[in-house]
């Protein structure tokens, strides 16, 4: 089944296109792959980025994979400001290839999904969130127990990257790992 990738908000896309057209923004990004790109670069595969805070999620931005030819050379992220969507930064690294791999895995699943990214800041972890409600607004929606989470590499120790997990199974493991241990001598 194909994934139901929703279009990013037009201002978010415009901010990335403006940054890509700015030699200063590209140069200051310090992303060697983007600097060395030969030919036109285009933002593709917009994915809403949500942060997990306890059991709730909140939209924090949109991420675009920056393609040159047939491969991704970097990513661009936007953020929501009081004035609307704005370009945040370019970056490269292992999450780009890992995101592409997870998306390819999801493309061959039987059930249709809406792809999103889920950041778990307390674990420095990022996962592809495969939301079962394909018609949902990309900026809202709860993490359903039946949604799939695919940890991206590098994943925290003990969590296998690229292995899909039902949210109901993985969230308790993550919550346990994020919860700080009680201080010695403090009441339980």
PDB file of C-alpha atoms in Angstrom:
ATOM      1  CA  UNK A   1       0.000   0.000   0.000  1.00  0.00           C
ATOM      2  CA  UNK A   2       1.339   3.434  -0.706  1.00  0.00           C
ATOM      3  CA  UNK A   3       1.934   5.822   2.118  1.00  0.00           C
ATOM      4  CA  UNK A   4      -0.349   8.836   2.353  1.00  0.00           C
ATOM      5  CA  UNK A   5       2.226  11.641   2.517  1.00  0.00           C
ATOM      6  CA  UNK A   6       0.402  14.885   3.155  1.00  0.00           C
ATOM      7  CA  UNK A   7       1.585  18.161   1.665  1.00  0.00           C
ATOM      8  CA  UNK A   8       3.433  20.464   4.009  1.00  0.00           C
ATOM      9  CA  UNK A   9       1.989  23.886   4.721  1.00  0.00           C
ATOM     10  CA  UNK A  10       2.831  26.178   1.801  1.00  0.00           C
ATOM     11  CA  UNK A  11       4.737  28.676   4.005  1.00  0.00           C
ATOM     12  CA  UNK A  12       6.945  25.858   5.352  1.00  0.00           C
ATOM     13  CA  UNK A  13       7.815  24.724   1.827  1.00  0.00           C
ATOM     14  CA  UNK A  14       8.424  28.319   0.702  1.00  0.00           C
ATOM     15  CA  UNK A  15      10.809  28.889   3.612  1.00  0.00           C
ATOM     16  CA  UNK A  16      12.866  25.832   2.611  1.00  0.00           C
ATOM     17  CA  UNK A  17      12.906  26.846  -1.058  1.00  0.00           C
ATOM     18  CA  UNK A  18      14.070  30.330  -0.068  1.00  0.00           C
ATOM     19  CA  UNK A  19      16.845  28.877   2.110  1.00  0.00           C
ATOM     20  CA  UNK A  20      17.952  26.532  -0.694  1.00  0.00           C
ATOM     21  CA  UNK A  21      18.178  29.518  -3.054  1.00  0.00           C
ATOM     22  CA  UNK A  22      20.297  31.442  -0.542  1.00  0.00           C
ATOM     23  CA  UNK A  23      24.039  30.775  -0.930  1.00  0.00           C
ATOM     24  CA  UNK A  24      24.545  32.151   2.571  1.00  0.00           C
ATOM     25  CA  UNK A  25      22.043  29.767   4.188  1.00  0.00           C
ATOM     26  CA  UNK A  26      23.513  26.762   2.362  1.00  0.00           C
ATOM     27  CA  UNK A  27      27.106  27.740   3.145  1.00  0.00           C
ATOM     28  CA  UNK A  28      26.399  28.445   6.817  1.00  0.00           C
ATOM     29  CA  UNK A  29      24.602  25.126   7.183  1.00  0.00           C
ATOM     30  CA  UNK A  30      27.961  23.337   7.106  1.00  0.00           C
ATOM     31  CA  UNK A  31      26.463  20.314   5.387  1.00  0.00           C
ATOM     32  CA  UNK A  32      29.209  19.114   3.032  1.00  0.00           C
ATOM     33  CA  UNK A  33      26.833  16.958   0.990  1.00  0.00           C
ATOM     34  CA  UNK A  34      24.580  19.916   0.299  1.00  0.00           C
ATOM     35  CA  UNK A  35      27.534  22.159  -0.554  1.00  0.00           C
ATOM     36  CA  UNK A  36      28.931  19.568  -2.993  1.00  0.00           C
ATOM     37  CA  UNK A  37      25.589  18.798  -4.647  1.00  0.00           C
ATOM     38  CA  UNK A  38      25.911  18.924  -8.431  1.00  0.00           C
ATOM     39  CA  UNK A  39      22.702  19.985 -10.095  1.00  0.00           C
ATOM     40  CA  UNK A  40      19.387  21.183  -8.760  1.00  0.00           C
ATOM     41  CA  UNK A  41      18.326  20.289  -5.232  1.00  0.00           C
ATOM     42  CA  UNK A  42      14.675  19.872  -4.329  1.00  0.00           C
ATOM     43  CA  UNK A  43      12.816  19.422  -1.041  1.00  0.00           C
ATOM     44  CA  UNK A  44      10.811  16.204  -1.112  1.00  0.00           C
ATOM     45  CA  UNK A  45       8.928  13.861   1.220  1.00  0.00           C
ATOM     46  CA  UNK A  46       7.641  16.417   3.727  1.00  0.00           C
ATOM     47  CA  UNK A  47       7.071  14.790   7.097  1.00  0.00           C
ATOM     48  CA  UNK A  48       5.476  16.445  10.117  1.00  0.00           C
ATOM     49  CA  UNK A  49       7.723  16.210  13.176  1.00  0.00           C
ATOM     50  CA  UNK A  50       6.005  15.619  16.503  1.00  0.00           C
ATOM     51  CA  UNK A  51       7.622  15.538  19.940  1.00  0.00           C
ATOM     52  CA  UNK A  52       6.516  13.001  22.529  1.00  0.00           C
ATOM     53  CA  UNK A  53       5.877  14.543  25.923  1.00  0.00           C
ATOM     54  CA  UNK A  54       4.692  11.830  28.278  1.00  0.00           C
ATOM     55  CA  UNK A  55       1.852  10.265  26.306  1.00  0.00           C
ATOM     56  CA  UNK A  56       0.924  13.404  24.358  1.00  0.00           C
ATOM     57  CA  UNK A  57       2.424  14.564  21.091  1.00  0.00           C
ATOM     58  CA  UNK A  58       2.765  18.061  19.701  1.00  0.00           C
ATOM     59  CA  UNK A  59       3.716  19.258  16.238  1.00  0.00           C
ATOM     60  CA  UNK A  60       7.143  20.927  16.327  1.00  0.00           C
ATOM     61  CA  UNK A  61       7.986  21.276  12.635  1.00  0.00           C
ATOM     62  CA  UNK A  62       8.171  19.806   9.163  1.00  0.00           C
ATOM     63  CA  UNK A  63      11.190  17.973   7.787  1.00  0.00           C
ATOM     64  CA  UNK A  64      11.993  17.756   4.084  1.00  0.00           C
ATOM     65  CA  UNK A  65      14.536  15.400   2.539  1.00  0.00           C
ATOM     66  CA  UNK A  66      16.678  17.393   0.120  1.00  0.00           C
ATOM     67  CA  UNK A  67      17.219  15.440  -3.088  1.00  0.00           C
ATOM     68  CA  UNK A  68      19.862  15.932  -5.719  1.00  0.00           C
ATOM     69  CA  UNK A  69      19.268  13.584  -8.607  1.00  0.00           C
ATOM     70  CA  UNK A  70      18.016  10.286  -7.229  1.00  0.00           C
ATOM     71  CA  UNK A  71      19.401  10.524  -3.698  1.00  0.00           C
ATOM     72  CA  UNK A  72      18.961  12.539  -0.537  1.00  0.00           C
ATOM     73  CA  UNK A  73      21.933  14.727   0.289  1.00  0.00           C
ATOM     74  CA  UNK A  74      20.583  16.554   3.344  1.00  0.00           C
ATOM     75  CA  UNK A  75      17.417  17.492   5.176  1.00  0.00           C
ATOM     76  CA  UNK A  76      15.769  20.792   6.003  1.00  0.00           C
ATOM     77  CA  UNK A  77      13.625  21.470   9.007  1.00  0.00           C
ATOM     78  CA  UNK A  78      11.071  24.185   9.591  1.00  0.00           C
ATOM     79  CA  UNK A  79       9.523  25.349  12.830  1.00  0.00           C
ATOM     80  CA  UNK A  80       6.336  27.074  13.812  1.00  0.00           C
ATOM     81  CA  UNK A  81       6.889  30.608  15.080  1.00  0.00           C
ATOM     82  CA  UNK A  82       4.366  33.248  16.230  1.00  0.00           C
ATOM     83  CA  UNK A  83       4.563  34.599  12.656  1.00  0.00           C
ATOM     84  CA  UNK A  84       3.962  31.218  11.006  1.00  0.00           C
ATOM     85  CA  UNK A  85       6.261  28.608   9.494  1.00  0.00           C
ATOM     86  CA  UNK A  86       9.946  29.498   9.197  1.00  0.00           C
ATOM     87  CA  UNK A  87      13.075  27.716   8.004  1.00  0.00           C
ATOM     88  CA  UNK A  88      15.081  26.345  10.932  1.00  0.00           C
ATOM     89  CA  UNK A  89      18.170  24.551   9.623  1.00  0.00           C
ATOM     90  CA  UNK A  90      19.790  22.139   7.163  1.00  0.00           C
ATOM     91  CA  UNK A  91      21.522  19.008   8.400  1.00  0.00           C
ATOM     92  CA  UNK A  92      22.864  15.669   7.294  1.00  0.00           C
ATOM     93  CA  UNK A  93      23.763  12.460   9.064  1.00  0.00           C
ATOM     94  CA  UNK A  94      22.517   8.933   9.677  1.00  0.00           C
ATOM     95  CA  UNK A  95      18.867   9.867  10.229  1.00  0.00           C
ATOM     96  CA  UNK A  96      18.463  10.779   6.559  1.00  0.00           C
ATOM     97  CA  UNK A  97      19.340   7.334   5.196  1.00  0.00           C
ATOM     98  CA  UNK A  98      17.521   5.709   8.101  1.00  0.00           C
ATOM     99  CA  UNK A  99      14.352   7.701   7.345  1.00  0.00           C
ATOM    100  CA  UNK A 100      14.485   6.651   3.693  1.00  0.00           C
ATOM    101  CA  UNK A 101      14.983   3.008   4.669  1.00  0.00           C
ATOM    102  CA  UNK A 102      12.040   3.090   7.093  1.00  0.00           C
ATOM    103  CA  UNK A 103       9.823   4.729   4.462  1.00  0.00           C
ATOM    104  CA  UNK A 104      10.742   2.001   1.936  1.00  0.00           C
ATOM    105  CA  UNK A 105       9.860  -0.642   4.551  1.00  0.00           C
ATOM    106  CA  UNK A 106       6.503   1.034   5.187  1.00  0.00           C
ATOM    107  CA  UNK A 107       5.671   1.234   1.466  1.00  0.00           C
ATOM    108  CA  UNK A 108       5.354  -2.561   1.258  1.00  0.00           C
ATOM    109  CA  UNK A 109       3.080  -2.964   4.295  1.00  0.00           C
ATOM    110  CA  UNK A 110      -0.459  -4.135   3.695  1.00  0.00           C
ATOM    111  CA  UNK A 111      -2.188  -1.347   5.623  1.00  0.00           C
ATOM    112  CA  UNK A 112      -2.064   2.281   4.465  1.00  0.00           C
ATOM    113  CA  UNK A 113      -0.417   4.742   6.851  1.00  0.00           C
ATOM    114  CA  UNK A 114       0.248   8.446   7.149  1.00  0.00           C
ATOM    115  CA  UNK A 115       3.993   8.844   7.822  1.00  0.00           C
ATOM    116  CA  UNK A 116       5.208  11.241  10.482  1.00  0.00           C
ATOM    117  CA  UNK A 117       8.356  11.597  12.540  1.00  0.00           C
ATOM    118  CA  UNK A 118       8.240  11.241  16.306  1.00  0.00           C
ATOM    119  CA  UNK A 119      10.991  12.740  18.419  1.00  0.00           C
ATOM    120  CA  UNK A 120      11.544  11.324  21.895  1.00  0.00           C
ATOM    121  CA  UNK A 121      13.818  14.023  23.356  1.00  0.00           C
ATOM    122  CA  UNK A 122      14.469  12.252  26.664  1.00  0.00           C
ATOM    123  CA  UNK A 123      16.131   9.368  24.798  1.00  0.00           C
ATOM    124  CA  UNK A 124      17.640  11.341  21.907  1.00  0.00           C
ATOM    125  CA  UNK A 125      15.536   9.055  19.728  1.00  0.00           C
ATOM    126  CA  UNK A 126      13.697   9.549  16.460  1.00  0.00           C
ATOM    127  CA  UNK A 127      11.114   7.158  15.023  1.00  0.00           C
ATOM    128  CA  UNK A 128       9.025   6.968  11.905  1.00  0.00           C
ATOM    129  CA  UNK A 129       5.451   7.169  13.185  1.00  0.00           C
ATOM    130  CA  UNK A 130       3.037   5.314  10.922  1.00  0.00           C
ATOM    131  CA  UNK A 131      -0.339   6.784  11.824  1.00  0.00           C
ATOM    132  CA  UNK A 132      -3.298   4.579  10.949  1.00  0.00           C
ATOM    133  CA  UNK A 133      -5.715   7.457  10.272  1.00  0.00           C
ATOM    134  CA  UNK A 134      -4.634   8.549   6.779  1.00  0.00           C
ATOM    135  CA  UNK A 135      -7.235  11.318   6.693  1.00  0.00           C
ATOM    136  CA  UNK A 136      -6.050  12.959   9.930  1.00  0.00           C
ATOM    137  CA  UNK A 137      -4.654  16.475   9.921  1.00  0.00           C
ATOM    138  CA  UNK A 138      -0.877  16.042  10.002  1.00  0.00           C
ATOM    139  CA  UNK A 139      -0.560  18.630  12.757  1.00  0.00           C
ATOM    140  CA  UNK A 140      -2.896  16.877  15.144  1.00  0.00           C
ATOM    141  CA  UNK A 141      -3.880  13.385  16.061  1.00  0.00           C
ATOM    142  CA  UNK A 142      -3.127  11.219  18.982  1.00  0.00           C
ATOM    143  CA  UNK A 143      -0.675   8.393  18.973  1.00  0.00           C
ATOM    144  CA  UNK A 144      -3.064   5.434  18.683  1.00  0.00           C
ATOM    145  CA  UNK A 145      -2.240   2.121  20.332  1.00  0.00           C
ATOM    146  CA  UNK A 146      -2.310   0.442  16.912  1.00  0.00           C
ATOM    147  CA  UNK A 147      -0.042   2.991  15.217  1.00  0.00           C
ATOM    148  CA  UNK A 148       3.403   1.679  14.313  1.00  0.00           C
ATOM    149  CA  UNK A 149       6.677   3.188  15.480  1.00  0.00           C
ATOM    150  CA  UNK A 150       9.856   2.357  13.581  1.00  0.00           C
ATOM    151  CA  UNK A 151      12.943   3.486  15.551  1.00  0.00           C
ATOM    152  CA  UNK A 152      15.480   5.157  13.270  1.00  0.00           C
ATOM    153  CA  UNK A 153      19.200   4.425  13.449  1.00  0.00           C
ATOM    154  CA  UNK A 154      21.037   5.181  15.549  1.00  0.00           C
ATOM    155  CA  UNK A 155      18.535   3.980  18.142  1.00  0.00           C
ATOM    156  CA  UNK A 156      19.228   3.938  21.877  1.00  0.00           C
ATOM    157  CA  UNK A 157      20.904   0.787  23.234  1.00  0.00           C
ATOM    158  CA  UNK A 158      18.458  -2.086  23.556  1.00  0.00           C
ATOM    159  CA  UNK A 159      15.994  -0.728  20.991  1.00  0.00           C
ATOM    160  CA  UNK A 160      16.301  -2.282  17.543  1.00  0.00           C
ATOM    161  CA  UNK A 161      16.351   0.204  14.693  1.00  0.00           C
ATOM    162  CA  UNK A 162      14.043  -0.435  11.727  1.00  0.00           C
ATOM    163  CA  UNK A 163      11.899  -2.937  13.608  1.00  0.00           C
ATOM    164  CA  UNK A 164       8.240  -1.838  13.592  1.00  0.00           C
ATOM    165  CA  UNK A 165       6.528  -1.847  16.994  1.00  0.00           C
ATOM    166  CA  UNK A 166       2.916  -1.191  17.893  1.00  0.00           C
ATOM    167  CA  UNK A 167       2.785   2.043  19.891  1.00  0.00           C
ATOM    168  CA  UNK A 168       1.034   0.214  22.748  1.00  0.00           C
ATOM    169  CA  UNK A 169       4.032  -2.116  23.044  1.00  0.00           C
ATOM    170  CA  UNK A 170       6.884   0.373  22.625  1.00  0.00           C
ATOM    171  CA  UNK A 171       5.588   3.371  24.591  1.00  0.00           C
ATOM    172  CA  UNK A 172       5.721   1.654  28.007  1.00  0.00           C
ATOM    173  CA  UNK A 173       9.335   0.622  27.308  1.00  0.00           C
ATOM    174  CA  UNK A 174      10.222   4.181  26.320  1.00  0.00           C
ATOM    175  CA  UNK A 175       8.382   5.685  29.294  1.00  0.00           C
ATOM    176  CA  UNK A 176      10.288   3.407  31.667  1.00  0.00           C
ATOM    177  CA  UNK A 177      13.603   4.403  30.119  1.00  0.00           C
ATOM    178  CA  UNK A 178      12.847   8.140  30.157  1.00  0.00           C
ATOM    179  CA  UNK A 179      11.628   8.197  33.761  1.00  0.00           C
ATOM    180  CA  UNK A 180      14.490   9.343  35.986  1.00  0.00           C
ATOM    181  CA  UNK A 181      15.546   6.998  38.737  1.00  0.00           C
ATOM    182  CA  UNK A 182      14.645   8.162  42.269  1.00  0.00           C
ATOM    183  CA  UNK A 183      17.432   9.789  44.213  1.00  0.00           C
ATOM    184  CA  UNK A 184      19.047   7.750  46.946  1.00  0.00           C
ATOM    185  CA  UNK A 185      17.412   8.432  50.267  1.00  0.00           C
ATOM    186  CA  UNK A 186      14.275   9.922  48.723  1.00  0.00           C
ATOM    187  CA  UNK A 187      10.873   8.399  49.513  1.00  0.00           C
ATOM    188  CA  UNK A 188       9.596   6.024  46.859  1.00  0.00           C
TER     189      UNK A 188
END
